[in-house]
Short mmCIF file of C-alpha atoms in Angstrom, two decimals:
data_model
loop_
_atom_site.label_atom_id
_atom_site.label_comp_id
_atom_site.label_asym_id
_atom_site.label_seq_id
_atom_site.Cartn_x
_atom_site.Cartn_y
_atom_site.Cartn_z
CA MET A 17 110.61 108.23 82.63
CA ARG A 18 107.53 110.14 81.47
CA THR A 19 105.55 112.36 83.75
CA VAL A 20 101.80 112.45 83.10
CA TYR A 21 100.20 115.73 84.11
CA SER A 22 96.90 117.59 83.60
CA PRO A 23 96.31 121.29 84.25
CA LEU A 24 92.81 120.35 85.33
CA HIS A 25 94.20 119.85 88.80
CA ALA A 26 93.99 123.60 89.31
CA ARG A 27 90.14 123.40 89.35
CA HIS A 28 90.37 121.99 92.96
CA ASP A 29 91.24 125.25 94.70
CA GLY A 30 89.92 127.31 97.52
CA GLY A 31 88.31 126.40 100.78
CA MET A 32 89.45 125.88 104.38
CA GLU A 33 90.29 122.90 106.34
CA LEU A 34 89.92 121.95 109.99
CA HIS A 35 93.49 121.14 111.00
CA ARG A 36 94.12 120.01 114.63
CA GLY A 37 91.22 122.10 115.85
CA GLU A 38 91.76 125.26 113.80
CA LEU A 39 90.16 126.38 110.60
CA VAL A 40 92.97 127.23 108.25
CA PRO A 41 93.66 127.68 104.45
CA CYS A 42 94.37 124.29 102.87
CA PHE A 43 97.91 123.05 102.89
CA GLU A 44 97.15 121.08 99.84
CA MET A 45 97.03 123.83 97.19
CA PRO A 46 97.59 123.95 93.38
CA VAL A 47 100.99 125.56 93.50
CA ARG A 48 102.37 122.30 94.75
CA VAL A 49 102.09 120.90 91.28
CA GLU A 50 103.70 123.88 89.67
CA TYR A 51 106.86 123.43 91.70
CA ILE A 52 106.89 119.71 90.98
CA LEU A 53 106.34 120.31 87.31
CA ALA A 54 109.25 122.77 87.12
CA ALA A 55 111.57 120.43 88.86
CA VAL A 56 110.73 117.36 86.66
CA LEU A 57 111.16 119.47 83.56
CA ALA A 58 114.52 120.69 84.86
CA ALA A 59 115.53 117.09 85.47
CA GLY A 60 114.82 116.25 81.83
CA LEU A 61 111.68 114.13 82.41
CA PRO A 62 109.27 114.50 79.50
CA ILE A 63 105.71 115.54 80.07
CA MET A 64 102.61 114.22 78.51
CA ALA A 65 98.82 114.68 78.91
CA PRO A 66 96.71 111.81 80.29
CA ARG A 67 94.55 109.62 78.13
CA ASP A 68 90.88 109.29 78.88
CA PHE A 69 90.03 105.83 80.32
CA GLY A 70 86.61 106.93 81.57
CA LEU A 71 84.89 105.80 84.84
CA ALA A 72 85.10 102.01 84.38
CA PRO A 73 88.58 101.57 85.90
CA ILE A 74 87.73 103.91 88.81
CA LEU A 75 84.57 101.77 89.46
CA ARG A 76 86.93 98.77 89.82
CA VAL A 77 88.00 100.01 93.17
CA HIS A 78 85.28 102.49 94.32
CA ASP A 79 81.69 102.18 95.25
CA ALA A 80 79.37 103.38 92.38
CA ASP A 81 77.14 105.44 94.78
CA PHE A 82 80.24 107.02 96.28
CA ILE A 83 81.37 108.04 92.80
CA ALA A 84 77.94 109.43 91.90
CA PHE A 85 78.03 111.50 95.11
CA LEU A 86 81.39 113.05 94.22
CA GLN A 87 80.15 113.80 90.73
CA THR A 88 77.07 115.67 91.89
CA ALA A 89 77.97 116.92 95.42
CA PHE A 90 78.63 120.53 94.52
CA ALA A 91 75.49 120.76 92.33
CA GLN A 92 73.48 119.40 95.32
CA TRP A 93 75.16 121.98 97.57
CA LYS A 94 74.21 124.89 95.15
CA ALA A 95 70.66 123.52 94.90
CA VAL A 96 70.15 124.30 98.60
CA GLY A 97 71.38 127.89 98.11
CA LYS A 98 75.07 127.42 99.15
CA ASP A 99 78.29 128.17 97.43
CA GLY A 100 82.02 128.34 98.23
CA PHE A 101 83.40 125.20 99.74
CA MET A 102 81.86 122.17 101.37
CA LEU A 103 82.73 120.64 104.71
CA PRO A 104 80.65 118.10 106.78
CA SER A 105 79.07 118.99 110.01
CA GLY A 106 78.39 115.48 111.34
CA PHE A 107 79.80 112.04 110.78
CA ALA A 108 78.52 108.47 110.71
CA ALA A 109 80.71 107.51 113.71
CA ARG A 110 80.49 104.40 116.02
CA SER A 111 76.92 104.39 117.47
CA MET A 112 75.43 106.23 114.46
CA ARG A 113 73.60 104.25 111.58
CA GLN A 114 75.81 103.41 108.72
CA ASP A 115 73.28 101.36 106.79
CA HIS A 116 71.28 104.34 105.44
CA ILE A 117 72.60 107.15 103.20
CA PRO A 118 70.80 110.40 103.87
CA THR A 119 69.13 112.12 101.01
CA GLY A 120 70.14 115.60 102.04
CA ILE A 121 73.56 116.92 101.06
CA ASN A 122 74.70 117.70 104.54
CA GLY A 123 74.01 114.10 105.65
CA LYS A 124 75.72 112.72 102.58
CA LEU A 125 78.87 114.76 103.33
CA GLY A 126 79.14 113.20 106.81
CA TYR A 127 78.32 109.81 105.47
CA TYR A 128 81.04 109.71 103.00
CA ALA A 129 83.64 111.97 104.66
CA TYR A 130 85.65 111.05 107.72
CA ASP A 131 87.29 114.33 108.49
CA ALA A 132 86.51 118.11 108.09
CA GLY A 133 89.95 118.74 106.36
CA THR A 134 88.98 117.96 102.80
CA PRO A 135 86.69 120.61 101.26
CA ILE A 136 84.84 120.01 98.03
CA VAL A 137 84.63 122.94 95.69
CA GLU A 138 83.07 123.34 92.24
CA GLY A 139 85.97 121.91 90.27
CA THR A 140 86.92 119.14 92.65
CA TRP A 141 85.47 116.27 90.54
CA ASP A 142 87.17 117.54 87.41
CA ALA A 143 90.57 117.64 89.15
CA ALA A 144 90.11 114.32 90.82
CA PHE A 145 88.93 112.61 87.63
CA ALA A 146 91.99 114.06 85.71
CA GLY A 147 94.22 112.85 88.39
CA ALA A 148 92.81 109.37 88.11
CA GLN A 149 93.33 109.46 84.36
CA SER A 150 96.93 110.49 84.85
CA ALA A 151 97.44 107.46 87.18
CA LEU A 152 95.85 105.18 84.64
CA THR A 153 97.90 106.55 81.90
CA ALA A 154 101.22 106.04 83.83
CA ALA A 155 100.04 102.50 84.66
CA ALA A 156 99.30 101.94 80.96
CA LEU A 157 102.69 103.07 79.91
CA VAL A 158 104.28 100.48 82.36
CA ALA A 159 101.84 97.80 81.14
CA GLU A 160 102.94 98.55 77.56
CA GLY A 161 106.61 98.01 78.56
CA ALA A 162 107.92 101.26 79.93
CA PRO A 163 110.19 100.45 82.91
CA ALA A 164 108.64 103.34 84.98
CA ALA A 165 106.33 106.29 84.84
CA TYR A 166 105.29 109.05 87.07
CA ALA A 167 101.68 110.36 87.51
CA LEU A 168 101.70 113.88 88.78
CA CYS A 169 98.30 113.56 90.49
CA ARG A 170 96.54 116.24 92.43
CA PRO A 171 94.52 115.98 94.53
CA PRO A 172 96.33 113.12 96.11
CA GLY A 173 94.54 109.71 96.70
CA HIS A 174 95.93 107.31 99.20
CA HIS A 175 93.49 108.25 101.98
CA ALA A 176 90.42 107.64 99.79
CA GLY A 177 88.82 104.30 100.58
CA TYR A 178 86.25 102.16 98.70
CA ALA A 179 83.38 104.55 99.65
CA THR A 180 85.06 107.24 101.73
CA TYR A 181 87.08 110.39 101.26
CA GLY A 182 89.37 112.34 103.51
CA GLY A 183 92.97 113.49 104.03
CA TYR A 184 92.63 115.77 100.93
CA CYS A 185 91.84 112.65 98.86
CA PHE A 186 88.75 111.73 96.79
CA LEU A 187 89.78 108.98 94.39
CA ASN A 188 92.51 106.56 95.21
CA ASN A 189 94.94 106.97 92.27
CA GLY A 190 97.43 104.46 93.44
CA ALA A 191 94.82 101.85 94.06
CA ILE A 192 93.24 102.58 90.58
CA ALA A 193 96.68 102.17 89.03
CA ALA A 194 97.36 98.87 90.86
CA GLN A 195 93.94 97.40 89.80
CA PHE A 196 94.57 98.54 86.19
CA LEU A 197 97.92 96.68 86.23
CA ARG A 198 96.09 93.59 87.63
CA ASP A 199 93.46 93.93 84.86
CA GLN A 200 96.20 94.15 82.25
CA GLY A 201 97.52 90.74 83.35
CA ARG A 202 99.95 91.28 86.09
CA ALA A 203 99.18 88.51 88.48
CA ARG A 204 100.57 90.23 91.63
CA VAL A 205 101.01 93.89 92.18
CA ALA A 206 102.52 95.64 95.23
CA VAL A 207 101.76 99.11 96.54
CA LEU A 208 104.53 100.68 98.57
CA ASP A 209 103.37 103.89 100.33
CA VAL A 210 106.14 106.17 101.55
CA ASP A 211 103.95 109.22 102.40
CA TYR A 212 104.35 110.56 105.92
CA HIS A 213 100.71 109.65 106.63
CA HIS A 214 99.39 106.06 106.54
CA GLY A 215 97.71 104.98 103.32
CA ASN A 216 94.48 103.91 104.99
CA GLY A 217 92.34 104.16 101.88
CA THR A 218 94.59 101.84 99.96
CA GLN A 219 94.61 99.46 102.82
CA ASP A 220 90.84 99.49 102.98
CA ILE A 221 90.43 98.74 99.24
CA PHE A 222 92.75 95.69 99.23
CA TRP A 223 92.20 94.56 102.83
CA GLU A 224 90.76 91.16 101.88
CA ARG A 225 92.89 90.44 98.76
CA ALA A 226 95.97 88.41 98.30
CA ASP A 227 96.78 89.64 94.74
CA VAL A 228 97.71 93.14 95.79
CA LEU A 229 100.28 93.63 98.58
CA THR A 230 99.95 96.90 100.58
CA VAL A 231 102.93 98.22 102.45
CA SER A 232 103.13 101.51 104.24
CA VAL A 233 105.91 103.31 106.11
CA HIS A 234 104.51 106.33 108.01
CA GLY A 235 104.16 108.35 111.13
CA THR A 236 102.65 106.55 114.13
CA PRO A 237 98.80 106.89 114.25
CA GLU A 238 99.20 107.31 117.99
CA SER A 239 99.77 110.99 117.25
CA GLU A 240 99.54 111.37 113.36
CA TYR A 241 96.72 111.44 110.88
CA PRO A 242 94.72 109.33 110.10
CA PHE A 243 94.98 108.37 113.81
CA PHE A 244 92.67 105.33 113.67
CA ARG A 245 94.59 103.25 111.00
CA GLY A 246 98.13 102.33 110.39
CA TYR A 247 99.20 100.14 113.38
CA ALA A 248 101.64 97.29 112.81
CA ASP A 249 99.13 94.69 113.82
CA GLU A 250 96.80 95.45 110.84
CA ARG A 251 97.63 92.61 108.53
CA GLY A 252 94.57 92.17 106.38
CA ALA A 253 91.63 89.83 106.65
CA GLY A 254 90.21 86.75 104.91
CA ALA A 255 92.22 85.93 101.80
CA GLY A 256 94.20 89.10 102.41
CA LEU A 257 95.51 88.17 105.85
CA GLY A 258 99.30 88.65 105.84
CA PHE A 259 99.17 90.80 102.68
CA ASN A 260 99.14 94.12 104.48
CA HIS A 261 102.25 95.51 106.19
CA ASN A 262 102.49 98.67 108.21
CA PHE A 263 105.59 100.25 109.49
CA PRO A 264 104.64 103.06 111.86
CA LEU A 265 107.56 105.32 113.07
CA PRO A 266 107.73 107.99 115.85
CA ARG A 267 107.76 111.74 115.43
CA GLY A 268 111.35 112.91 114.85
CA THR A 269 112.47 109.93 112.84
CA ALA A 270 115.61 110.71 110.81
CA TRP A 271 117.24 109.14 107.81
CA ASP A 272 119.12 106.28 109.54
CA GLN A 273 116.01 104.89 111.25
CA TYR A 274 113.84 105.57 108.22
CA ARG A 275 116.30 103.94 105.77
CA ALA A 276 116.33 100.70 107.94
CA THR A 277 112.56 100.65 108.01
CA LEU A 278 112.32 101.27 104.35
CA GLU A 279 114.70 98.33 103.79
CA GLU A 280 112.19 96.14 105.73
CA ALA A 281 109.31 97.38 103.71
CA ILE A 282 111.20 96.74 100.43
CA ALA A 283 112.07 93.19 101.70
CA ALA A 284 108.29 92.59 102.26
CA VAL A 285 107.74 93.65 98.70
CA ARG A 286 110.50 91.52 97.39
CA ALA A 287 109.15 88.43 99.32
CA PHE A 288 105.74 88.89 97.60
CA ALA A 289 107.48 88.64 94.18
CA PRO A 290 105.13 91.02 92.41
CA GLU A 291 105.11 91.64 88.72
CA ALA A 292 104.74 95.45 89.08
CA LEU A 293 105.00 98.06 91.73
CA VAL A 294 103.02 101.20 92.49
CA VAL A 295 104.70 103.75 94.70
CA SER A 296 102.48 106.18 96.57
CA LEU A 297 105.02 108.99 96.57
CA GLY A 298 104.60 111.47 99.35
CA VAL A 299 107.55 113.68 100.32
CA ASP A 300 106.01 115.12 103.47
CA THR A 301 108.69 113.10 105.32
CA TYR A 302 110.88 116.18 104.69
CA GLU A 303 112.27 117.90 107.68
CA ASN A 304 110.48 121.32 107.01
CA ASP A 305 107.01 119.96 106.09
CA PRO A 306 104.46 121.98 108.04
CA ILE A 307 102.13 119.17 108.87
CA SER A 308 104.50 116.26 109.45
CA ALA A 309 107.30 115.46 111.85
CA PHE A 310 110.08 113.34 110.20
CA LYS A 311 113.55 114.68 109.62
CA LEU A 312 114.51 113.59 106.19
CA LYS A 313 116.73 116.05 104.29
CA GLU A 314 116.80 116.85 100.56
CA ALA A 315 119.85 114.62 100.03
CA HIS A 316 117.89 111.51 101.15
CA TYR A 317 115.25 111.51 98.37
CA PRO A 318 117.65 110.30 95.65
CA LEU A 319 118.74 107.60 98.07
CA MET A 320 115.10 106.55 98.59
CA GLY A 321 114.51 106.39 94.75
CA ALA A 322 117.59 104.25 94.39
CA ALA A 323 116.51 101.84 97.06
CA ILE A 324 113.14 101.37 95.42
CA ALA A 325 114.89 100.81 92.09
CA GLY A 326 116.77 98.00 93.65
CA LEU A 327 113.58 95.93 93.43
CA GLY A 328 113.99 95.93 89.59
CA LEU A 329 110.30 96.11 89.09
CA PRO A 330 108.15 97.93 86.43
CA THR A 331 107.07 100.86 88.68
CA VAL A 332 104.35 103.47 88.56
CA PHE A 333 105.01 106.51 90.86
CA VAL A 334 101.77 108.22 91.88
CA GLN A 335 102.07 111.67 93.63
CA GLU A 336 100.66 111.93 97.19
CA GLY A 337 101.62 114.46 99.81
CA GLY A 338 104.31 116.99 100.50
CA TYR A 339 103.46 120.50 101.83
CA ALA A 340 106.75 122.22 102.19
CA VAL A 341 105.97 123.96 98.86
CA ALA A 342 109.24 125.51 98.08
CA GLU A 343 111.08 122.16 98.32
CA ILE A 344 108.48 119.71 97.05
CA GLY A 345 109.69 119.76 93.46
CA ARG A 346 113.34 119.10 94.29
CA ASN A 347 112.33 116.32 96.64
CA VAL A 348 110.04 114.57 94.24
CA ALA A 349 112.61 115.00 91.38
CA GLY A 350 115.30 113.55 93.79
CA VAL A 351 113.27 110.35 94.22
CA LEU A 352 112.55 109.99 90.43
CA THR A 353 116.19 110.75 89.32
CA GLY A 354 117.59 108.60 92.17
CA PHE A 355 115.39 105.73 90.80
CA GLU A 356 116.48 106.21 87.18
CA GLY A 357 120.08 106.61 88.08
CA HIS A 358 120.39 103.42 90.04
#
């Protein structure tokens, strides 16, 4: 299995996030990738640079105005005399108007963002674009016949919706990969999200579609981010009704309960009979993750990879969360080697 990696991820660095009421340094940091890279190299997984597919595949799943905002946001910030990192100071929530995009940068931030935990810095677009190209390259490898490929993306992507960003995510790498596989002729594609946090952005993008199944196993939104999506009764709408499956689990979930739920999620994927699979691979389900509350141990990640491999599908792994930095590499490599060794 090849790993697709770009050093441009490191350009997204710095800033603070508002985490459960406190302004703190970002948990999503460049060193996460360095630990993963070292672990996959140690596991013997070859590394390659991403190809450049340009903007067109990104615009297949994201709004053009939203993408233009991400490309120019920091320049607009500097144009009003600011520097450093950008966080919104107001949001287009419930009773606020959502049919008009403000012209000022502070209003635009609150229009497109849905949290104050996802800072934009000068290099954010470069890093996000490179991450999307990594996901596209991994998808291309699978479309060309590789049984599996791994996109070491940073920043992550599964919280980014059609025209929104949050949860450390700007471009939805998993959704971009899934759409690319569709465009390469795969009639049905499934996205299986095993990150601790619900993949609300992926759900948003494919909510009314029957050709891409979205399945997410995650911490209950009753207490866990993103709080307002991820309930079991969210099944899709229109043509997509029945093609979205959420499996929320309580804080403290350990391997036995998680494994049984993962088997349910895998059964939902199998019933859909997809021609390819995208795995949104977060390892923040680990017991020592600082912003999550499951109790999976290091030994469980190879078992997770083997369970996913049991589907027998061409598979694209796309990196999402995992914030126990010292262990993140071993846990990611555990999933990948467990998949390969099945």
